[in-house]
Amino acid sequence: MMDFQDFLRHKFAHVAIGEFKPGKFEAAKKLYEEAVLTYTTGFKGAYLLQEPGTDKGISVIFWESVEDMTANQSEAYQSILKKMMPLFAEPPETVVYELVCEIKPIE
């Protein structure tokens, strides 16, 4: 059962915005999926967005807390990240955001 404190606690989103070298988006997508599969505690969902017709993308990964996000940076995750980095045209811009408003459709 949720109490008021749980209700007030916000999720966090790790957002990465970047561009892959020409034709490398598909390979990066596979590695992204592998990396996400290593996540456990506190992981709340991941989205990879691609700007149509380009190799530009945005990754949004939701976490219960910043501590959970940090705790999930395992050796397996780091190894996959090392394989992904050479696919970028330049290092991605990464920021952690706090989710302050979540609106879901009425079912």
XYZ file of C-alpha atoms in Angstrom:
107
model
C 0.000 0.000 0.000
C 1.290 3.474 -0.897
C 1.553 6.099 1.773
C 1.764 9.844 1.201
C 5.595 9.867 1.244
C 5.702 7.283 -1.571
C 3.303 9.420 -3.548
C 5.579 12.455 -3.187
C 8.741 10.612 -4.205
C 9.594 11.273 -7.833
C 11.309 9.058 -10.341
C 14.453 10.153 -12.137
C 15.274 10.035 -15.824
C 18.723 9.621 -17.328
C 18.604 11.351 -20.719
C 21.299 10.998 -23.387
C 21.144 12.933 -26.655
C 23.571 12.025 -29.395
C 24.330 11.195 -32.969
C 25.855 7.989 -34.262
C 28.237 7.688 -37.181
C 26.390 7.202 -40.503
C 24.603 3.842 -40.615
C 25.518 2.877 -37.022
C 22.138 3.474 -35.352
C 20.961 -0.146 -35.748
C 24.155 -1.556 -34.174
C 23.862 0.974 -31.339
C 20.201 -0.006 -30.813
C 21.194 -3.657 -30.299
C 23.855 -2.678 -27.737
C 21.355 -0.358 -26.015
C 18.918 -3.258 -25.639
C 21.716 -5.439 -24.213
C 22.688 -2.719 -21.721
C 19.086 -2.209 -20.577
C 18.707 -5.963 -19.990
C 21.452 -5.724 -17.327
C 19.324 -3.349 -15.190
C 17.645 -4.647 -12.053
C 16.672 -2.791 -8.851
C 14.907 0.528 -9.348
C 14.711 0.310 -13.150
C 11.361 1.723 -14.339
C 11.603 1.641 -18.148
C 13.709 2.734 -21.111
C 12.946 4.479 -24.380
C 15.212 4.953 -27.389
C 13.987 7.579 -29.842
C 15.354 8.089 -33.359
C 14.908 11.195 -35.469
C 13.496 9.735 -38.727
C 15.977 9.526 -41.588
C 18.984 10.359 -39.401
C 21.425 8.689 -37.008
C 20.397 11.084 -34.200
C 18.696 9.740 -31.116
C 17.587 10.277 -27.566
C 17.674 7.694 -24.785
C 15.408 8.142 -21.769
C 15.818 5.670 -18.904
C 13.594 5.948 -15.830
C 14.818 5.068 -12.342
C 13.264 4.935 -8.891
C 16.257 6.898 -7.526
C 19.663 8.261 -8.529
C 21.211 5.650 -6.198
C 19.502 2.839 -8.144
C 20.771 4.306 -11.405
C 24.353 4.372 -10.089
C 24.074 0.883 -8.579
C 23.113 -0.566 -11.980
C 26.338 0.521 -13.678
C 27.690 -3.024 -13.467
C 30.743 -4.500 -15.210
C 28.453 -5.982 -17.865
C 26.869 -2.555 -18.440
C 30.298 -0.844 -18.633
C 31.525 -3.454 -21.122
C 28.530 -2.830 -23.421
C 28.997 0.936 -23.094
C 32.640 0.579 -24.222
C 31.424 -1.201 -27.380
C 28.853 1.537 -28.012
C 31.097 4.608 -27.581
C 33.014 4.203 -30.900
C 29.656 4.229 -32.752
C 28.952 7.830 -31.704
C 29.890 10.691 -34.051
C 30.815 12.544 -30.818
C 30.190 11.769 -27.120
C 26.506 12.121 -26.222
C 25.201 14.852 -23.939
C 23.835 13.244 -20.757
C 21.702 14.787 -18.011
C 19.722 13.394 -15.068
C 16.263 14.896 -14.635
C 13.728 14.563 -11.845
C 10.260 13.592 -13.052
C 8.030 16.326 -11.606
C 4.804 15.741 -13.534
C 3.448 12.520 -14.996
C 0.150 12.569 -16.891
C -1.301 9.306 -18.123
C -4.354 8.895 -20.356
C -7.634 8.114 -18.651
C -8.549 4.509 -19.408
